[in-house]
XYZ file of C-alpha atoms in Angstrom:
762
model
C -0.150 0.003 -0.052
C 2.826 2.237 0.993
C 4.512 2.004 -2.460
C 1.042 2.517 -4.404
C 0.860 5.751 -2.409
C 4.078 7.166 -3.190
C 3.892 6.174 -6.665
C 0.316 8.344 -6.875
C 1.836 11.225 -5.204
C 4.804 11.081 -7.513
C 2.536 11.218 -10.568
C 0.191 14.007 -9.026
C 3.254 16.136 -8.443
C 4.548 15.501 -11.784
C 0.934 16.505 -13.356
C 1.176 19.474 -11.198
C 4.458 20.754 -12.320
C 3.314 20.255 -16.006
C 0.464 22.107 -15.231
C 2.200 25.109 -14.018
C 4.929 24.952 -16.420
C 2.075 25.089 -19.409
C 0.393 27.796 -17.507
C 3.264 29.867 -17.226
C 4.203 29.151 -20.963
C 0.619 29.863 -21.892
C 0.522 33.191 -19.805
C 3.842 34.371 -21.557
C 2.620 33.415 -25.156
C -0.605 35.243 -24.519
C 0.905 38.529 -23.103
C 3.326 38.520 -26.293
C -0.210 37.909 -28.719
C -1.649 41.022 -26.867
C 1.553 42.979 -27.312
C 1.944 42.258 -30.965
C -1.786 42.609 -31.651
C -1.286 46.216 -30.279
C 1.734 46.960 -32.390
C -0.428 45.915 -35.432
C -3.206 48.182 -34.260
C -0.624 51.161 -33.812
C 0.508 50.626 -37.477
C -3.206 51.158 -38.347
C -3.734 53.946 -36.192
C -6.324 52.078 -34.082
C -5.233 53.768 -30.693
C -8.260 52.491 -28.821
C -7.920 49.031 -29.597
C -4.001 49.071 -29.063
C -4.667 50.180 -25.674
C -7.038 47.588 -24.659
C -4.448 44.944 -26.121
C -1.704 46.557 -23.902
C -3.837 46.594 -20.643
C -4.568 42.889 -21.395
C -0.715 42.216 -21.488
C -0.066 43.998 -18.593
C -3.000 42.239 -16.864
C -1.206 38.921 -17.555
C 2.182 40.474 -16.502
C 2.083 43.624 -14.509
C 5.954 43.793 -14.898
C 5.855 44.053 -18.427
C 7.807 47.072 -18.630
C 7.685 47.412 -22.677
C 3.895 47.126 -22.726
C 3.697 50.022 -19.889
C 6.182 51.842 -21.922
C 3.849 51.736 -25.300
C 0.801 52.239 -23.133
C 2.458 55.636 -21.803
C 3.325 56.920 -25.324
C -0.303 56.222 -26.452
C -1.797 58.103 -23.396
C 0.921 60.800 -24.140
C -0.435 61.095 -27.778
C -3.838 61.239 -26.649
C -3.694 63.963 -24.164
C -3.992 61.995 -21.091
C -0.994 63.534 -19.185
C -1.644 61.691 -15.581
C -1.854 57.962 -16.957
C 1.128 58.669 -19.502
C 3.153 59.755 -16.523
C 2.078 56.803 -14.509
C 2.982 54.284 -17.053
C 6.210 56.026 -18.410
C 7.277 56.000 -14.829
C 6.478 52.479 -14.012
C 8.394 51.367 -17.395
C 11.411 53.403 -16.161
C 11.408 51.508 -12.962
C 10.743 48.087 -14.299
C 13.575 48.755 -16.828
C 16.307 51.026 -16.323
C 17.794 50.485 -19.464
C 14.613 52.596 -21.020
C 16.175 55.834 -21.597
C 13.488 57.479 -23.122
C 11.073 56.331 -20.517
C 13.352 57.998 -17.903
C 13.640 60.966 -19.993
C 9.760 61.336 -20.478
C 9.379 60.871 -17.055
C 11.926 63.778 -16.221
C 10.108 66.068 -18.372
C 6.830 65.431 -16.538
C 8.608 66.398 -13.486
C 9.877 69.488 -14.774
C 6.378 70.407 -16.036
C 5.036 69.664 -12.627
C 7.907 71.931 -11.294
C 9.567 68.864 -9.409
C 13.035 70.142 -10.218
C 14.847 68.057 -8.070
C 13.011 64.704 -9.279
C 13.403 65.695 -12.873
C 17.260 66.224 -12.273
C 17.273 63.070 -10.608
C 16.140 61.169 -13.597
C 18.383 63.050 -16.240
C 21.368 62.116 -14.048
C 20.652 58.565 -14.110
C 20.196 58.467 -18.269
C 23.475 60.576 -18.202
C 25.434 58.104 -16.302
C 24.277 55.698 -18.750
C 24.719 57.611 -21.641
C 26.780 60.694 -21.212
C 26.005 61.866 -24.699
C 22.288 61.298 -24.833
C 21.084 64.683 -26.691
C 17.830 64.174 -25.222
C 18.893 64.224 -21.671
C 21.421 66.945 -22.287
C 18.712 69.150 -23.833
C 16.432 68.486 -20.900
C 19.306 69.177 -18.672
C 20.128 72.786 -20.506
C 16.282 73.801 -20.022
C 16.312 72.930 -16.466
C 19.537 74.660 -15.589
C 17.833 77.742 -17.599
C 14.926 77.647 -15.142
C 17.451 77.281 -12.126
C 19.141 80.418 -13.675
C 22.501 78.405 -14.183
C 22.809 79.958 -17.865
C 26.446 78.822 -17.836
C 25.907 75.122 -17.279
C 22.644 75.073 -19.348
C 24.858 76.612 -22.496
C 27.626 73.759 -21.752
C 24.979 70.913 -21.755
C 23.272 72.257 -24.917
C 26.650 72.567 -26.771
C 27.353 69.110 -25.829
C 24.164 67.979 -27.336
C 24.826 69.966 -30.687
C 28.043 68.256 -30.909
C 26.366 64.693 -30.862
C 23.271 65.988 -33.141
C 24.240 68.993 -35.065
C 21.543 68.918 -37.603
C 18.709 68.950 -34.899
C 16.808 72.465 -34.907
C 15.245 72.166 -31.554
C 18.503 72.373 -29.774
C 19.286 75.606 -31.458
C 16.162 77.037 -30.144
C 17.200 75.860 -26.679
C 20.415 77.392 -27.178
C 18.972 80.638 -28.429
C 16.928 81.004 -25.199
C 19.682 80.507 -23.072
C 21.866 83.184 -24.810
C 19.231 85.558 -24.790
C 18.958 85.104 -21.076
C 22.681 86.003 -20.910
C 22.142 89.093 -22.754
C 24.072 87.666 -25.685
C 21.260 88.691 -28.148
C 23.256 88.669 -31.398
C 24.368 85.201 -30.854
C 20.800 84.122 -29.686
C 19.597 85.721 -33.047
C 22.272 83.401 -34.838
C 21.115 80.243 -32.906
C 17.163 80.932 -33.690
C 17.955 81.562 -37.319
C 20.003 78.527 -37.655
C 17.142 76.395 -36.455
C 15.143 78.017 -39.158
C 17.781 77.156 -41.657
C 17.776 73.371 -40.500
C 13.898 73.165 -40.822
C 11.983 76.121 -42.662
C 8.829 74.355 -42.614
C 8.345 73.962 -38.650
C 6.120 76.315 -37.148
C 8.081 76.744 -33.762
C 11.171 77.765 -35.578
C 9.299 80.633 -36.830
C 7.502 81.584 -33.881
C 10.700 81.178 -31.537
C 12.553 83.760 -33.641
C 9.302 86.013 -33.954
C 9.054 85.974 -30.137
C 12.622 86.734 -29.550
C 12.252 89.875 -31.873
C 8.847 91.128 -29.995
C 10.647 90.674 -26.512
C 13.653 93.201 -27.859
C 10.557 95.147 -29.498
C 12.240 94.676 -32.906
C 8.694 94.688 -34.570
C 9.988 95.308 -38.081
C 12.301 92.136 -37.954
C 9.261 90.199 -36.182
C 7.003 90.990 -39.151
C 9.814 90.339 -41.718
C 10.055 86.561 -40.084
C 6.064 86.242 -40.320
C 6.222 87.302 -44.095
C 8.705 84.544 -44.643
C 6.593 82.182 -42.547
C 3.475 83.083 -44.587
C 5.364 82.350 -47.594
C 6.674 78.952 -46.687
C 3.582 77.924 -44.907
C 0.563 79.000 -47.037
C -1.857 76.743 -45.392
C -1.328 77.965 -41.843
C -3.345 80.849 -39.950
C -0.368 81.005 -37.688
C 1.473 84.071 -39.035
C -1.509 85.997 -39.366
C -2.461 85.549 -35.728
C 0.953 86.066 -34.958
C 0.928 89.489 -36.798
C -2.394 90.416 -34.955
C -0.664 89.984 -31.558
C 2.055 92.425 -32.785
C -0.694 94.916 -33.998
C -2.431 94.509 -30.691
C 0.903 95.323 -28.853
C 1.222 98.485 -31.138
C -2.519 99.312 -30.211
C -3.325 99.006 -33.932
C -6.851 97.267 -33.550
C -7.963 97.640 -37.108
C -5.048 96.134 -38.766
C -5.169 93.371 -36.005
C -8.743 92.543 -37.003
C -7.672 92.366 -40.667
C -4.913 89.928 -40.130
C -7.330 87.958 -37.888
C -9.778 87.693 -40.762
C -6.925 86.593 -43.142
C -6.395 83.504 -40.507
C -10.124 82.757 -40.444
C -10.121 82.731 -44.416
C -7.167 80.191 -44.587
C -8.863 77.774 -41.835
C -12.381 78.710 -41.507
C -13.487 75.520 -39.770
C -10.599 75.843 -36.991
C -12.652 76.138 -33.665
C -9.385 76.955 -31.977
C -8.901 79.758 -34.334
C -12.588 81.063 -33.946
C -11.834 81.085 -30.184
C -8.780 83.331 -30.737
C -11.008 85.584 -32.692
C -13.697 85.787 -30.009
C -10.770 86.870 -27.325
C -9.727 89.573 -29.993
C -13.349 91.056 -29.899
C -13.339 90.813 -26.044
C -10.251 92.997 -26.049
C -11.623 95.072 -28.729
C -14.719 95.767 -26.720
C -17.099 93.925 -29.112
C -18.910 91.542 -26.763
C -21.538 90.723 -29.419
C -18.940 89.520 -31.942
C -17.007 87.776 -29.295
C -20.106 85.774 -28.354
C -21.161 84.683 -31.913
C -17.349 83.806 -32.313
C -17.468 81.428 -29.354
C -20.746 79.993 -30.648
C -19.244 79.291 -34.116
C -16.200 77.599 -32.331
C -18.641 75.433 -30.484
C -20.661 74.458 -33.449
C -17.707 73.378 -35.670
C -15.884 71.533 -32.808
C -15.791 68.036 -32.328
C -15.573 68.233 -28.814
C -17.352 71.527 -27.729
C -16.807 71.350 -24.079
C -13.748 73.342 -24.017
C -15.136 76.103 -25.911
C -18.396 75.974 -23.931
C -16.303 76.437 -20.873
C -14.359 79.539 -22.690
C -18.033 81.112 -23.409
C -18.873 80.457 -19.827
C -15.731 82.313 -18.666
C -16.891 85.251 -21.047
C -20.268 85.335 -19.668
C -18.964 85.522 -16.298
C -16.534 88.408 -16.767
C -19.409 90.354 -18.744
C -21.486 89.906 -15.941
C -23.845 87.595 -17.463
C -23.709 85.039 -14.307
C -26.701 83.114 -14.801
C -25.831 82.009 -18.310
C -22.159 81.504 -17.067
C -23.523 79.156 -14.372
C -25.842 77.233 -16.781
C -22.885 76.509 -19.236
C -20.782 75.714 -16.468
C -22.799 73.010 -14.900
C -23.218 71.527 -18.301
C -19.234 71.150 -18.949
C -18.545 69.952 -15.525
C -21.070 67.271 -15.856
C -19.574 66.036 -18.951
C -16.024 66.703 -17.868
C -15.682 67.616 -14.181
C -11.910 68.089 -15.122
C -11.912 70.837 -17.502
C -9.358 73.437 -16.508
C -11.338 76.397 -18.094
C -14.579 75.362 -16.551
C -12.591 74.850 -13.177
C -11.145 78.490 -13.522
C -14.817 79.862 -13.996
C -15.530 77.696 -10.820
C -12.872 79.715 -8.904
C -14.303 82.813 -9.904
C -17.800 82.068 -8.657
C -16.134 81.040 -5.239
C -14.373 84.371 -5.342
C -17.729 85.905 -6.049
C -19.403 84.160 -2.876
C -16.494 85.343 -0.984
C -14.974 81.970 -0.430
C -11.439 83.289 -1.226
C -9.484 80.495 0.283
C -11.562 77.691 -1.664
C -10.939 79.837 -4.976
C -7.206 79.924 -3.736
C -6.975 76.238 -3.260
C -8.926 75.563 -6.854
C -6.409 77.911 -8.913
C -3.279 76.401 -6.767
C -4.308 72.950 -8.072
C -4.681 74.102 -11.644
C -1.435 75.999 -11.802
C 0.405 72.680 -11.101
C -0.778 71.176 -14.410
C -0.882 74.833 -16.094
C 2.147 76.700 -14.833
C 2.003 78.990 -17.678
C -1.676 80.201 -17.749
C -1.523 83.799 -16.726
C -5.162 84.198 -15.823
C -4.899 81.747 -12.969
C -2.296 83.979 -11.301
C -4.630 86.864 -11.775
C -7.449 84.816 -9.968
C -4.871 83.932 -7.252
C -3.780 87.565 -7.114
C -7.472 88.447 -6.383
C -7.865 85.667 -3.738
C -4.705 86.982 -1.888
C -5.972 90.510 -2.365
C -9.437 89.679 -0.555
C -7.554 87.900 2.100
C -5.572 91.060 2.812
C -2.139 89.437 2.132
C -0.983 92.004 -0.188
C 2.636 90.785 -0.859
C 1.395 87.290 -2.067
C -1.349 89.148 -4.201
C 1.386 91.411 -5.781
C 3.906 88.552 -6.591
C 0.816 86.702 -8.180
C -0.135 89.621 -10.248
C 3.323 90.375 -11.567
C 3.391 86.362 -12.594
C 0.511 86.907 -14.341
C 1.476 89.932 -16.352
C 5.018 88.182 -16.759
C 3.164 85.510 -18.399
C 0.354 87.227 -20.384
C 1.996 90.876 -21.054
C -1.343 92.108 -22.665
C -3.462 90.993 -19.625
C -4.924 94.524 -18.809
C -6.968 93.495 -15.950
C -3.703 92.255 -14.233
C -2.022 95.356 -14.800
C -5.071 97.303 -13.599
C -5.007 95.436 -10.063
C -1.289 95.852 -9.747
C -1.811 99.509 -10.119
C -4.798 99.689 -7.660
C -2.138 97.404 -5.008
C 0.511 100.331 -5.815
C -2.122 103.060 -5.030
C -3.351 101.286 -1.810
C 0.365 100.910 -0.752
C 1.467 104.541 -1.518
C 3.614 103.564 -4.618
C 2.213 106.263 -6.885
C 4.894 106.178 -9.621
C 4.179 102.305 -9.763
C 0.398 102.903 -9.849
C 0.742 105.333 -12.767
C 2.937 102.850 -14.900
C 0.775 100.028 -14.313
C -2.662 101.887 -14.783
C -1.158 103.639 -18.115
C -0.197 100.110 -19.508
C -3.502 98.905 -18.630
C -4.942 101.671 -20.510
C -2.937 101.213 -23.307
C -4.254 97.550 -23.717
C -7.684 98.460 -23.025
C -8.629 102.349 -23.222
C -12.106 101.501 -21.963
C -10.763 100.120 -18.470
C -12.698 102.547 -16.104
C -10.953 101.189 -13.008
C -7.530 101.602 -14.578
C -8.418 105.268 -15.422
C -9.622 106.110 -11.858
C -6.374 104.485 -10.410
C -4.113 106.570 -12.822
C -6.049 109.898 -11.866
C -5.924 109.101 -8.243
C -2.154 108.197 -8.165
C -1.831 111.672 -10.108
C -4.063 113.456 -7.429
C -2.011 111.818 -4.611
C 1.095 112.722 -6.061
C -0.031 116.388 -5.670
C -0.354 117.054 -9.054
C -3.463 118.941 -8.629
C -3.860 120.333 -12.066
C -3.318 117.137 -14.063
C -5.747 115.246 -11.645
C -8.677 118.062 -11.865
C -8.202 117.758 -15.658
C -8.625 114.009 -15.733
C -11.488 113.651 -13.424
C -13.244 116.339 -15.229
C -12.831 114.311 -18.443
C -14.165 111.158 -16.429
C -17.105 113.194 -15.055
C -18.124 113.901 -18.694
C -17.736 110.117 -19.641
C -19.521 108.866 -16.482
C -21.486 111.482 -15.117
C -22.917 111.268 -11.427
C -20.466 108.799 -10.443
C -19.860 109.585 -6.831
C -16.303 108.514 -6.798
C -15.378 110.596 -9.776
C -17.059 113.522 -8.097
C -15.307 113.003 -4.622
C -12.005 112.834 -6.241
C -12.638 115.864 -8.475
C -13.729 117.661 -5.053
C -10.229 116.584 -3.667
C -8.400 117.836 -6.801
C -10.189 121.249 -6.181
C -9.107 121.147 -2.501
C -5.552 120.715 -3.424
C -5.789 123.743 -5.946
C -7.437 125.703 -2.901
C -10.822 126.198 -5.170
C -12.956 125.517 -2.157
C -16.056 126.819 -3.903
C -15.674 124.255 -6.774
C -14.706 121.772 -4.292
C -17.828 122.407 -2.107
C -19.935 122.114 -5.529
C -18.525 118.625 -6.140
C -19.263 117.550 -2.556
C -22.730 118.790 -2.430
C -23.561 116.738 -5.729
C -22.048 113.753 -4.043
C -24.110 114.256 -1.031
C -27.246 114.953 -3.222
C -26.572 111.473 -5.174
C -25.476 109.749 -1.738
C -26.789 111.319 1.369
C -24.886 108.900 3.599
C -21.512 109.473 1.820
C -19.432 110.399 5.113
C -16.166 111.299 3.500
C -17.727 113.917 1.173
C -19.544 115.369 4.124
C -16.411 115.416 6.286
C -14.821 117.817 3.533
C -17.859 119.895 3.592
C -17.410 120.420 7.169
C -13.847 120.849 6.818
C -14.606 123.790 4.234
C -17.137 125.441 6.230
C -14.830 125.308 9.418
C -12.029 126.941 7.170
C -14.505 129.669 6.521
C -15.086 130.588 10.125
C -18.300 128.700 10.636
C -18.768 128.159 14.640
C -19.011 124.755 16.527
C -22.699 125.141 16.915
C -23.371 125.785 13.212
C -21.219 122.577 12.117
C -23.362 120.499 14.576
C -26.533 122.007 13.083
C -25.256 121.047 9.674
C -24.511 117.539 10.632
C -27.797 117.049 12.287
C -29.461 118.246 9.214
C -27.567 115.732 7.013
C -28.161 112.850 9.256
C -32.186 113.828 9.184
C -31.422 113.009 5.583
C -29.769 109.581 6.289
C -30.956 108.669 9.702
C -29.348 105.059 9.533
C -25.758 106.146 8.759
C -23.461 105.275 11.434
C -20.641 107.281 9.980
C -22.873 110.378 10.132
C -23.822 109.531 13.651
C -19.956 109.344 14.587
C -19.093 112.585 12.805
C -21.855 114.282 14.860
C -20.730 112.660 18.082
C -16.989 113.864 17.337
C -18.324 117.349 16.901
C -20.184 117.322 20.367
C -16.746 116.130 21.652
C -14.971 119.055 20.180
C -17.685 121.263 21.630
C -16.843 119.702 25.060
C -20.291 117.912 25.177
C -19.165 114.323 26.255
C -22.654 113.008 27.504
C -24.204 113.805 23.971
C -21.038 112.369 22.209
C -21.521 109.242 24.564
C -25.258 108.900 23.555
C -24.301 108.979 19.789
C -21.286 106.673 20.225
C -23.833 104.073 21.540
C -26.241 105.029 18.476
C -23.413 103.965 16.197
C -22.951 100.623 17.989
C -26.558 99.915 17.350
C -26.188 101.205 13.759
C -22.567 99.452 12.886
C -21.576 97.111 15.889
C -18.417 96.036 14.082
C -17.266 99.556 13.890
C -14.125 99.769 16.463
C -14.153 103.622 16.633
C -17.060 104.254 18.748
C -16.074 101.736 21.363
C -12.617 103.467 21.441
C -14.058 106.860 21.677
C -16.512 105.996 24.355
C -13.670 104.293 26.556
C -11.535 107.320 25.932
C -14.300 109.367 27.230
C -15.031 107.415 30.386
C -11.387 107.432 31.152
C -11.164 111.112 31.025
C -14.102 111.449 33.329
C -12.637 108.825 35.755
C -15.038 106.147 35.008
C -12.471 103.643 34.760
C -14.742 100.549 34.948
C -16.767 101.832 32.155
C -13.733 102.645 30.215
C -12.550 98.899 30.639
C -15.851 97.746 29.738
C -15.696 99.717 26.578
C -12.552 98.380 25.533
C -13.413 94.702 26.182
C -16.485 95.515 24.055
C -14.097 96.768 21.220
C -12.179 93.439 21.609
C -15.345 91.492 21.314
C -15.802 93.003 18.091
C -12.354 93.368 17.141
C -10.169 90.429 18.572
C -6.883 92.175 17.254
C -7.397 95.859 18.168
C -3.989 97.073 19.418
C -5.564 100.088 20.594
C -7.848 98.427 22.611
C -4.996 96.373 24.367
C -2.996 99.562 24.871
C -6.333 101.469 26.447
C -6.574 98.356 28.601
C -3.090 98.256 29.670
C -2.865 101.902 30.504
C -6.093 101.902 32.539
C -4.994 98.806 34.404
C -1.813 100.487 35.084
C -3.604 103.747 36.619
C -5.700 101.363 38.735
C -2.784 99.904 40.146
C -3.381 96.464 38.336
C -0.132 95.804 36.997
C -0.410 91.978 36.285
C -3.669 92.641 34.146
C -1.808 95.629 32.675
C 1.167 93.403 31.561
C -1.200 90.813 30.203
C -2.736 93.567 27.743
C 0.703 94.635 26.635
C 1.649 91.028 26.026
C -1.289 90.282 24.014
C -0.817 93.303 21.884
C 2.776 92.081 21.222
C 1.248 88.478 20.493
C -0.614 90.154 17.542
C 2.529 92.323 16.570
C 5.570 91.657 18.160
C 7.486 94.870 17.069
C 4.556 97.062 18.292
C 6.656 99.838 20.197
C 3.965 101.318 22.326
C 3.341 98.013 23.902
C 7.129 96.869 24.197
C 8.020 100.262 25.749
C 5.120 100.204 28.320
C 5.910 96.546 29.125
C 9.682 96.961 29.378
C 9.154 99.931 31.895
C 6.792 97.936 34.167
C 9.193 94.873 34.291
C 11.963 97.206 35.021
C 9.803 98.663 38.030
C 9.211 94.857 39.362
C 10.444 93.642 42.671
C 12.577 91.241 41.171
C 12.900 92.480 37.557
C 13.910 90.226 34.559
C 16.240 92.863 33.184
C 17.301 90.829 30.156
C 13.745 90.634 28.983
C 13.093 94.287 29.691
C 16.142 95.246 27.552
C 15.039 93.029 24.738
C 11.675 94.843 24.779
C 12.980 98.218 25.241
C 15.330 97.656 22.260
C 12.697 96.436 19.963
C 10.765 99.810 20.754
C 13.898 101.991 20.065
C 14.368 100.330 16.752
C 10.846 100.906 15.667
C 10.731 104.529 16.963
C 14.078 105.553 17.397
C 13.179 109.600 18.137
C 10.223 109.004 20.842
C 11.966 110.486 23.640
C 9.773 108.266 26.150
C 11.281 105.247 24.396
C 14.603 106.321 24.595
C 14.242 107.036 28.385
C 12.699 103.504 29.013
C 15.956 102.014 27.525
C 18.128 104.363 29.317
C 16.454 103.331 32.682
C 16.781 99.630 31.745
C 20.586 100.288 31.296
C 20.730 102.242 34.597
C 18.931 99.534 36.555
C 21.520 96.756 34.856
C 24.362 99.008 36.433
C 25.512 100.048 32.769
C 25.870 103.846 33.760
C 27.695 104.888 30.677
C 24.913 103.367 28.291
C 22.241 104.900 30.386
C 23.973 108.327 29.955
C 23.992 107.987 26.333
C 20.353 107.414 26.094
C 19.176 110.228 28.711
C 21.558 112.880 26.983
C 19.762 111.811 23.811
C 16.386 112.174 25.472
C 17.287 115.750 27.010
C 18.570 117.252 23.805
C 15.407 116.145 21.983
C 13.209 117.675 24.744
C 14.940 119.688 27.424
C 11.961 121.051 29.117
C 10.989 117.682 30.463
C 12.542 117.464 34.064
C 12.230 113.639 34.407
C 14.731 113.192 31.540
C 17.361 115.370 33.149
C 16.634 113.751 36.530
C 17.438 110.497 35.298
C 20.495 111.912 33.260
C 21.621 112.995 36.663
C 21.294 109.500 38.315
C 23.168 107.916 35.284
C 26.276 110.789 35.648
C 26.307 109.952 39.457
C 26.601 106.240 38.776
C 29.512 106.719 36.394
C 31.117 108.617 39.557
C 30.634 111.985 37.778
C 29.458 113.561 40.948
C 29.814 117.057 40.044
C 28.405 116.971 36.532
C 25.531 114.871 38.274
C 24.864 117.873 40.933
C 24.629 120.612 38.140
C 22.168 118.326 36.176
C 20.110 117.728 39.350
C 20.021 121.465 40.126
C 19.050 122.369 36.706
C 16.218 119.638 36.822
C 14.769 121.382 40.023
C 14.705 124.657 38.579
C 12.318 123.531 35.943
C 8.553 122.938 36.144
C 7.304 120.674 39.086
C 7.520 116.846 38.280
C 6.302 113.542 40.033
C 9.671 112.719 41.214
C 10.526 116.398 42.568
C 10.635 115.222 46.382
C 13.028 112.259 45.613
C 15.419 114.674 43.280
C 15.578 117.224 46.306
C 16.600 114.381 48.696
C 19.210 112.940 46.356
C 20.570 116.344 45.755
C 20.929 117.026 49.620
C 22.442 113.580 50.059
C 24.964 114.048 47.211
C 26.087 117.477 48.665
C 26.468 116.271 51.962
C 28.886 113.235 50.812
């Protein structure tokens, strides 16, 4: 029985082994059959069938590197970048000898701005094949991006030695030489590429772009004329000519060239969309809309052009039509980039700035050279009050799209808000050259001129704007300011009166009317009557209530002012000024608890109000609540670490502690001095910290500065005397103390007299 059992096992094992071998052989055979079928389909241009066969091969053998490589190339050909990258990267990992897979993987990394990963892949290729021209070309591009022009040039020259007749290598060399400022050599390189292949569009457009960047428009046009002759069936030369026409603000000629392009290729949807974009810039929205619709009608895949039309509708203010088209496009393809951009714009419109920022940031990863994305990013940052990042994004927008009027206009506005009036003028002027109908740019330019105190020019500009857009309160108000600058109060009053007639609650215009009346000698009670009369026309205006309250306060009528500030708090609960003013009045009246409550109310509305924390700190100090005062100043510094008033007060309080941390006091006092070096109180605090630390010469230097700046303040001279005595300069100290006591009375006078008596008796 035993022998029979062994015999059965042997037979079974042999059968199992054969089955495994047959299965393995069969699988290997099947994957090759699928692969070969795919290659046959490729020759027949049947991409979909080829993809299916390659996937079948990979399903049998997931490590089939060659099948993954071919599948990656097919995805790349069909515009599916994500799947192409996945397959090519996997192919490169499975087959390190497949240098093309590595190079294409590196290209993807570079496009995704993953420069370190791209460089790593290139280095692996060059380690195996130091003369690989594709890897060298990619390395040159990467070095150029990193600003390493010399090493980029060395790499591309090495590639050219390997393949001296490859035109694309000379295009790269031209860009590198141009970045180095070697323009003659760059021009030669671009011309060499064109000489090697005079039928390739990119060779013409690269040379044209080089000339345009150099503002050599005649040479650019000559190149495009050659392109038109060499490529009579291409609309590209005429599109490029239209772009140059627009740069020179020759709209009519641009339209002629655009029509020539459309005549050559009348069914080209992309060309129709470009024409629509032109009509947008020209200010012909009806023609633009018609061209977008024609692009949609002639397109095999209309979603992209529908998305562009949705974007157009949004920018034109036709939000309902934009939303309807947007939903249609996203339903068909939720990854459509233009539709996603429009989605981000709707998020901005709804005040969801961070969400909009997240959307465009993700888009930028895939489309790093799309200027409008950076514009939306800039708007989002601006709405979030991050002006530095807003400016950076907008600068990138105009770098990528120099003719982007809205980006120039917003840069001008940011510069105006930042007090950079020359920059505001420059950017606004650029925007108006591109789009003369840009009202916001015109306003920004005029305001920059006004704030530069060029009142004559500003008056002319606002007068012209007023004829174009009559009854615009912003224009009229600015015109009033220009008249104020020219000291033409009667005309200024006329402009501000018109603003108030159009907008009865306009606080700024009314404040200037009060200022003019006050300058003309109107008494306080009459100013109050003026404010009351205006408030009757706009009884729900918190701003007018605030103005009236301030007038009562100036008239020494604090109770009436408090009543009005309370009304402001009802009308505009988030307005911090009414809380601050109420607290100040209570403090003056000695109603410390009510003043503290007022500042706490302000902090409930404005948690980062430095003024509220300073007010609380001061009130707590006066009330002898030192710990609470320190806490208030510390919270102010948590919001703004270099806030000089809080740093100064906290430094002084620490110095006066029973067991002071003089190191921390010195740090704070130096922060305050760095921020406000001419403030005598801050100089005195720093000197007092040095004095307490026993650094008498340093203290004397600070106190001397303070006395020189304000010699009628006795406490400063008193401190100087103490420092001189600490240095051992007794007679100088006595003289300073005598001068101190000869001045007006001061809080430390008794101490000073006792100290002087002691010094004299020593």
